[in-house]
Amino acid sequence: MHRTKVRVVEDALDANNTIARANRDDFDRHGVTVVNLMSAPGAGKTTLLERVLGHHGLEGVRTGVLEGDVQGSLDADRLAALHIPVTQLNTDNGFGGDCHLDANMVRSAIPNLPLGDIELLVVENVGNLVCPAEFRIGEDAKAMVCSVTEGEDKPLKYPLMFRTCELVVVNKIDLLEHLDFDLDKFLYNLDAVNPGVATILVSAKAGDGVDAFRSWLAAIPERRQAAAAPAGI
Amino acid sequence: MHRTKVRVVEDALDANNTIARANRDDFDRHGVTVVNLMSAPGAGKTTLLERVLGHHGLEGVRTGVLEGDVQGSLDADRLAALHIPVTQLNTDNGFGGDCHLDANMVRSAIPNLPLGDIELLVVENVGNLVCPAEFRIGEDAKAMVCSVTEGEDKPLKYPLMFRTCELVVVNKIDLLEHLDFDLDKFLYNLDAVNPGVATILVSAKAGDGVDAFRSWLAAIPERRQAAAAPAGI
């Protein structure tokens, strides 16, 4: 019974990877770099994106957002108000809705993405620390936001999520003085599951660290080109 | 394609409900009432359980905990330190792990539960606001913890979770003065998806509301007996 289940999951992930590669080909054809941004519910992904994409935008990098939610378009509406091209993708299928984006869902949204007009696409995944980490969507980079209100133990409890990301944004540091959160312990736990991973300490509310995250995001397309060049693509 | 997918999901939920009924029969046979406690990661389920189950325990109600996690036994270890019978259930299957408990996972844990020694079993589900709400496990009641740090919009973004619970514990209210969180707006959004649902405002850290949650939990077995009595069970 368990063996059968595992095989089905493997098949599903194989199929997902095939579609993720097709997405990647489409993004590449348009020269669009894709960042898959993940977190638990309420960690502050949207507020952070408002901060880095609002005002003067992303250091001249034309950016769009694909907004993944179970239901509704609350976050998409917040970002669209900043005059950023935003596409909503809802995972609600009549039951509770899917708890993550997969490659096929992203594929279904591609005709609605302004790929000719942007250089960077930020995909705001569904708030969840488990399944979003399991499904590639054709992204160039995975990053996550973790709020200090969630506790120091989260890297140990959701290791795949923390291991799969190349950047962990530690958000809501303005609340540190009101919490029992031990930042050193969190970073120690993070290093245990993903040694040497990049981190940025941020308060999306107060503004600390927002510039560093903006620069990280803005540099992704350049890094992608540099990585692609030697391969002669 | 989509129609096929929906049918498979329906079949899976049917199978889950069948197993959930079998779990419920086993719990009933032992006179054990079961509460399925859910939340996003880091909302404070474990800290709240430490508060209500520690010291003098649950007003004389013999209580055990079934601890659901992707990996590890951090929360189980915290609760076991209070001399509460705790059983660990890990959903890790070699990939990222399942993001929720389902009836079959709980079924696999039943031989390890001290059903003869307890009256109430609290199942601490995996931290996730989507899938745990979709899978019955044989519980008598579903409750959830939502932290004020997660934002007012969560009932609208994860409606099934908030709709399926008969109690919503609003935790970390000690942080309210440091947040932009609008409690009235949250309660308005909650009422929109689950009109009249019971709420308890809690600070698991400072102790506010903990007694009210303890009383709610302690009353569950009595309520269950009262509900069962007229049916002649």
mmCIF file of N, CA and C in Angstrom, chain A residues 5-6 9-10 13 40-42 69-71 74-75 95-99 127-131 134 149-150 153-154 156-160 172 175 178-180 205, chain B residues 5-6 9-10 13 40-42 69-71 74-75 95-99 127-131 134 149-150 153-154 156-160 172 175 178-180 205:
data_model
loop_
_atom_site.group_PDB
_atom_site.id
_atom_site.type_symbol
_atom_site.label_atom_id
_atom_site.label_comp_id
_atom_site.label_asym_id
_atom_site.label_seq_id
_atom_site.Cartn_x
_atom_site.Cartn_y
_atom_site.Cartn_z
ATOM 1 N N LYS A 5 1.757 4.009 -3.070
ATOM 2 C CA LYS A 5 1.585 5.447 -2.875
ATOM 3 C C LYS A 5 2.852 6.199 -3.301
ATOM 4 N N VAL A 6 3.986 5.659 -2.900
ATOM 5 C CA VAL A 6 5.248 6.319 -3.224
ATOM 6 C C VAL A 6 5.445 6.374 -4.729
ATOM 7 N N VAL A 9 3.361 9.106 -6.240
ATOM 8 C CA VAL A 9 3.935 10.421 -5.966
ATOM 9 C C VAL A 9 5.121 10.680 -6.887
ATOM 10 N N GLU A 10 5.976 9.649 -7.074
ATOM 11 C CA GLU A 10 7.127 9.816 -7.969
ATOM 12 C C GLU A 10 6.681 10.138 -9.385
ATOM 13 N N LEU A 13 5.535 13.676 -9.621
ATOM 14 C CA LEU A 13 6.634 14.641 -9.616
ATOM 15 C C LEU A 13 7.389 14.610 -10.941
ATOM 16 N N ALA A 40 5.091 30.577 4.883
ATOM 17 C CA ALA A 40 3.882 30.207 5.615
ATOM 18 C C ALA A 40 2.851 31.323 5.422
ATOM 19 N N PRO A 41 1.569 31.055 5.729
ATOM 20 C CA PRO A 41 0.570 32.132 5.620
ATOM 21 C C PRO A 41 0.927 33.298 6.536
ATOM 22 N N GLY A 42 0.839 34.506 5.972
ATOM 23 C CA GLY A 42 1.013 35.691 6.807
ATOM 24 C C GLY A 42 2.443 36.027 7.180
ATOM 25 N N ASP A 69 -3.105 31.913 -5.048
ATOM 26 C CA ASP A 69 -3.935 31.866 -3.844
ATOM 27 C C ASP A 69 -4.960 30.766 -3.986
ATOM 28 N N VAL A 70 -5.419 30.240 -2.863
ATOM 29 C CA VAL A 70 -6.510 29.277 -2.899
ATOM 30 C C VAL A 70 -7.740 29.954 -3.505
ATOM 31 N N GLN A 71 -8.087 31.092 -2.982
ATOM 32 C CA GLN A 71 -9.286 31.823 -3.413
ATOM 33 C C GLN A 71 -9.017 33.312 -3.366
ATOM 34 N N LEU A 74 -7.043 39.172 -3.164
ATOM 35 C CA LEU A 74 -6.688 40.258 -2.242
ATOM 36 C C LEU A 74 -5.258 40.755 -2.466
ATOM 37 N N ASP A 75 -4.309 39.802 -2.572
ATOM 38 C CA ASP A 75 -2.910 40.194 -2.721
ATOM 39 C C ASP A 75 -2.668 40.795 -4.104
ATOM 40 N N PHE A 95 -13.122 21.978 -3.895
ATOM 41 C CA PHE A 95 -12.956 21.412 -2.561
ATOM 42 C C PHE A 95 -12.281 22.490 -1.722
ATOM 43 N N GLY A 96 -11.267 22.118 -1.003
ATOM 44 C CA GLY A 96 -10.584 23.149 -0.220
ATOM 45 C C GLY A 96 -9.606 23.953 -1.056
ATOM 46 N N GLY A 97 -9.298 23.457 -2.265
ATOM 47 C CA GLY A 97 -8.285 24.119 -3.084
ATOM 48 C C GLY A 97 -6.931 23.497 -2.861
ATOM 49 N N ASP A 98 -6.059 23.617 -3.867
ATOM 50 C CA ASP A 98 -4.721 23.070 -3.718
ATOM 51 C C ASP A 98 -3.879 23.990 -2.851
ATOM 52 N N CYS A 99 -2.968 23.379 -2.107
ATOM 53 C CA CYS A 99 -2.181 24.101 -1.114
ATOM 54 C C CYS A 99 -0.864 24.604 -1.671
ATOM 55 N N GLY A 127 0.543 30.273 0.605
ATOM 56 C CA GLY A 127 1.175 30.242 1.916
ATOM 57 C C GLY A 127 1.154 28.843 2.506
ATOM 58 N N ASN A 128 2.332 28.191 2.575
ATOM 59 C CA ASN A 128 2.420 26.807 3.019
ATOM 60 C C ASN A 128 3.894 26.446 3.052
ATOM 61 N N LEU A 129 4.341 25.785 4.119
ATOM 62 C CA LEU A 129 5.762 25.437 4.223
ATOM 63 C C LEU A 129 6.078 24.015 3.761
ATOM 64 N N VAL A 130 5.081 23.302 3.219
ATOM 65 C CA VAL A 130 5.363 21.928 2.812
ATOM 66 C C VAL A 130 5.356 21.791 1.281
ATOM 67 N N CYS A 131 4.191 21.642 0.691
ATOM 68 C CA CYS A 131 4.088 21.237 -0.718
ATOM 69 C C CYS A 131 4.697 22.203 -1.738
ATOM 70 N N GLU A 134 7.929 21.149 -3.001
ATOM 71 C CA GLU A 134 8.057 19.870 -3.703
ATOM 72 C C GLU A 134 7.844 19.992 -5.207
ATOM 73 N N THR A 149 7.983 35.630 14.054
ATOM 74 C CA THR A 149 6.875 35.232 14.936
ATOM 75 C C THR A 149 6.600 33.733 14.860
ATOM 76 N N GLU A 150 7.177 33.052 13.864
ATOM 77 C CA GLU A 150 6.875 31.622 13.676
ATOM 78 C C GLU A 150 7.710 30.707 14.570
ATOM 79 N N ASP A 153 12.158 26.990 15.507
ATOM 80 C CA ASP A 153 12.230 25.573 15.158
ATOM 81 C C ASP A 153 11.792 25.267 13.725
ATOM 82 N N LYS A 154 11.321 26.258 12.993
ATOM 83 C CA LYS A 154 10.705 25.966 11.701
ATOM 84 C C LYS A 154 11.633 25.298 10.678
ATOM 85 N N LEU A 156 13.794 23.071 11.218
ATOM 86 C CA LEU A 156 13.866 21.653 11.580
ATOM 87 C C LEU A 156 12.540 20.952 11.311
ATOM 88 N N LYS A 157 11.432 21.699 11.379
ATOM 89 C CA LYS A 157 10.114 21.084 11.194
ATOM 90 C C LYS A 157 9.702 21.009 9.728
ATOM 91 N N TYR A 158 10.228 21.917 8.921
ATOM 92 C CA TYR A 158 9.882 21.942 7.494
ATOM 93 C C TYR A 158 11.182 21.984 6.676
ATOM 94 N N PRO A 159 12.031 20.943 6.828
ATOM 95 C CA PRO A 159 13.387 21.034 6.274
ATOM 96 C C PRO A 159 13.440 21.187 4.758
ATOM 97 N N LEU A 160 12.549 20.514 4.018
ATOM 98 C CA LEU A 160 12.652 20.607 2.556
ATOM 99 C C LEU A 160 12.496 22.047 2.086
ATOM 100 N N LYS A 172 9.871 40.648 9.746
ATOM 101 C CA LYS A 172 9.246 41.153 10.983
ATOM 102 C C LYS A 172 10.258 41.303 12.131
ATOM 103 N N LEU A 175 9.650 43.144 15.391
ATOM 104 C CA LEU A 175 8.948 42.543 16.536
ATOM 105 C C LEU A 175 9.894 41.799 17.486
ATOM 106 N N HIS A 178 9.834 42.130 21.193
ATOM 107 C CA HIS A 178 8.609 41.739 21.905
ATOM 108 C C HIS A 178 8.414 40.215 21.939
ATOM 109 N N LEU A 179 9.372 39.482 21.366
ATOM 110 C CA LEU A 179 9.238 38.030 21.249
ATOM 111 C C LEU A 179 10.326 37.318 22.050
ATOM 112 N N ASP A 180 10.097 36.007 22.294
ATOM 113 C CA ASP A 180 11.149 35.184 22.891
ATOM 114 C C ASP A 180 12.048 34.575 21.817
ATOM 115 N N LYS A 205 7.752 46.159 7.331
ATOM 116 C CA LYS A 205 6.966 47.266 7.891
ATOM 117 C C LYS A 205 7.842 48.513 8.092
ATOM 118 N N LYS B 5 -9.227 14.853 -12.728
ATOM 119 C CA LYS B 5 -8.559 15.207 -11.478
ATOM 120 C C LYS B 5 -9.574 15.334 -10.341
ATOM 121 N N VAL B 6 -10.681 15.992 -10.638
ATOM 122 C CA VAL B 6 -11.703 16.196 -9.615
ATOM 123 C C VAL B 6 -12.255 14.859 -9.137
ATOM 124 N N VAL B 9 -9.902 13.210 -6.766
ATOM 125 C CA VAL B 9 -9.941 13.856 -5.451
ATOM 126 C C VAL B 9 -11.178 13.414 -4.684
ATOM 127 N N GLU B 10 -12.313 13.353 -5.378
ATOM 128 C CA GLU B 10 -13.551 12.917 -4.708
ATOM 129 C C GLU B 10 -13.409 11.498 -4.166
ATOM 130 N N LEU B 13 -11.292 11.470 -1.097
ATOM 131 C CA LEU B 13 -11.979 11.981 0.090
ATOM 132 C C LEU B 13 -13.019 10.980 0.582
ATOM 133 N N ALA B 40 -1.767 27.589 10.955
ATOM 134 C CA ALA B 40 -0.589 27.815 10.121
ATOM 135 C C ALA B 40 0.656 27.486 10.942
ATOM 136 N N PRO B 41 1.815 27.329 10.284
ATOM 137 C CA PRO B 41 3.041 27.077 11.054
ATOM 138 C C PRO B 41 3.330 28.232 12.014
ATOM 139 N N GLY B 42 3.647 27.896 13.252
ATOM 140 C CA GLY B 42 4.083 28.917 14.199
ATOM 141 C C GLY B 42 2.982 29.767 14.796
ATOM 142 N N ASP B 69 3.594 15.910 12.566
ATOM 143 C CA ASP B 69 4.643 16.761 12.006
ATOM 144 C C ASP B 69 5.188 16.113 10.756
ATOM 145 N N VAL B 70 5.727 16.934 9.865
ATOM 146 C CA VAL B 70 6.408 16.393 8.696
ATOM 147 C C VAL B 70 7.591 15.547 9.163
ATOM 148 N N GLN B 71 8.407 16.127 9.998
ATOM 149 C CA GLN B 71 9.621 15.462 10.484
ATOM 150 C C GLN B 71 9.878 15.820 11.932
ATOM 151 N N LEU B 74 9.995 17.577 17.862
ATOM 152 C CA LEU B 74 10.254 18.730 18.735
ATOM 153 C C LEU B 74 9.056 19.054 19.619
ATOM 154 N N ASP B 75 7.854 19.113 19.003
ATOM 155 C CA ASP B 75 6.660 19.482 19.759
ATOM 156 C C ASP B 75 6.272 18.361 20.729
ATOM 157 N N PHE B 95 9.873 12.196 0.401
ATOM 158 C CA PHE B 95 9.875 13.400 -0.415
ATOM 159 C C PHE B 95 9.807 14.566 0.560
ATOM 160 N N GLY B 96 8.939 15.493 0.302
ATOM 161 C CA GLY B 96 8.854 16.612 1.234
ATOM 162 C C GLY B 96 8.002 16.284 2.444
ATOM 163 N N GLY B 97 7.246 15.169 2.372
ATOM 164 C CA GLY B 97 6.331 14.829 3.455
ATOM 165 C C GLY B 97 4.955 15.376 3.179
ATOM 166 N N ASP B 98 3.950 14.718 3.765
ATOM 167 C CA ASP B 98 2.588 15.202 3.560
ATOM 168 C C ASP B 98 2.340 16.427 4.425
ATOM 169 N N CYS B 99 1.500 17.322 3.910
ATOM 170 C CA CYS B 99 1.273 18.626 4.537
ATOM 171 C C CYS B 99 0.087 18.599 5.488
ATOM 172 N N GLY B 127 1.193 22.079 10.581
ATOM 173 C CA GLY B 127 0.935 23.498 10.382
ATOM 174 C C GLY B 127 0.675 23.821 8.927
ATOM 175 N N ASN B 128 -0.572 24.167 8.606
ATOM 176 C CA ASN B 128 -0.989 24.394 7.209
ATOM 177 C C ASN B 128 -2.448 24.827 7.242
ATOM 178 N N LEU B 129 -2.800 25.863 6.484
ATOM 179 C CA LEU B 129 -4.185 26.357 6.501
ATOM 180 C C LEU B 129 -5.043 25.796 5.366
ATOM 181 N N VAL B 130 -4.506 24.850 4.566
ATOM 182 C CA VAL B 130 -5.315 24.352 3.453
ATOM 183 C C VAL B 130 -5.740 22.894 3.711
ATOM 184 N N CYS B 131 -4.869 21.950 3.411
ATOM 185 C CA CYS B 131 -5.258 20.536 3.368
ATOM 186 C C CYS B 131 -5.763 19.932 4.685
ATOM 187 N N GLU B 134 -9.395 19.605 4.853
ATOM 188 C CA GLU B 134 -10.098 18.782 3.860
ATOM 189 C C GLU B 134 -10.231 17.329 4.293
ATOM 190 N N THR B 149 -0.435 37.893 14.136
ATOM 191 C CA THR B 149 0.673 38.302 13.256
ATOM 192 C C THR B 149 0.436 37.895 11.808
ATOM 193 N N GLU B 150 -0.566 37.043 11.569
ATOM 194 C CA GLU B 150 -0.805 36.543 10.206
ATOM 195 C C GLU B 150 -1.639 37.491 9.348
ATOM 196 N N ASP B 153 -6.649 39.189 6.764
ATOM 197 C CA ASP B 153 -7.246 38.649 5.546
ATOM 198 C C ASP B 153 -7.315 37.122 5.512
ATOM 199 N N LYS B 154 -6.730 36.449 6.485
ATOM 200 C CA LYS B 154 -6.588 34.991 6.394
ATOM 201 C C LYS B 154 -7.925 34.238 6.259
ATOM 202 N N LEU B 156 -10.468 35.064 4.608
ATOM 203 C CA LEU B 156 -10.891 35.195 3.208
ATOM 204 C C LEU B 156 -9.970 34.411 2.277
ATOM 205 N N LYS B 157 -8.714 34.244 2.669
ATOM 206 C CA LYS B 157 -7.759 33.554 1.797
ATOM 207 C C LYS B 157 -7.775 32.045 1.993
ATOM 208 N N TYR B 158 -8.176 31.599 3.178
ATOM 209 C CA TYR B 158 -8.220 30.163 3.476
ATOM 210 C C TYR B 158 -9.597 29.820 4.048
ATOM 211 N N PRO B 159 -10.655 30.049 3.265
ATOM 212 C CA PRO B 159 -12.010 29.988 3.832
ATOM 213 C C PRO B 159 -12.412 28.617 4.367
ATOM 214 N N LEU B 160 -11.992 27.528 3.702
ATOM 215 C CA LEU B 160 -12.443 26.218 4.177
ATOM 216 C C LEU B 160 -11.948 25.957 5.600
ATOM 217 N N LYS B 172 -1.651 35.283 20.360
ATOM 218 C CA LYS B 172 -0.605 36.319 20.375
ATOM 219 C C LYS B 172 -1.183 37.735 20.489
ATOM 220 N N LEU B 175 0.783 40.903 21.242
ATOM 221 C CA LEU B 175 1.525 41.656 20.218
ATOM 222 C C LEU B 175 0.672 42.715 19.527
ATOM 223 N N HIS B 178 1.769 46.213 18.876
ATOM 224 C CA HIS B 178 2.947 46.420 18.020
ATOM 225 C C HIS B 178 2.654 46.130 16.547
ATOM 226 N N LEU B 179 1.396 45.804 16.238
ATOM 227 C CA LEU B 179 1.023 45.407 14.872
ATOM 228 C C LEU B 179 0.003 46.379 14.289
ATOM 229 N N ASP B 180 -0.141 46.334 12.955
ATOM 230 C CA ASP B 180 -1.211 47.099 12.305
ATOM 231 C C ASP B 180 -2.495 46.278 12.233
ATOM 232 N N LYS B 205 1.426 33.250 25.572
ATOM 233 C CA LYS B 205 2.632 33.700 26.261
ATOM 234 C C LYS B 205 2.294 34.371 27.597
#
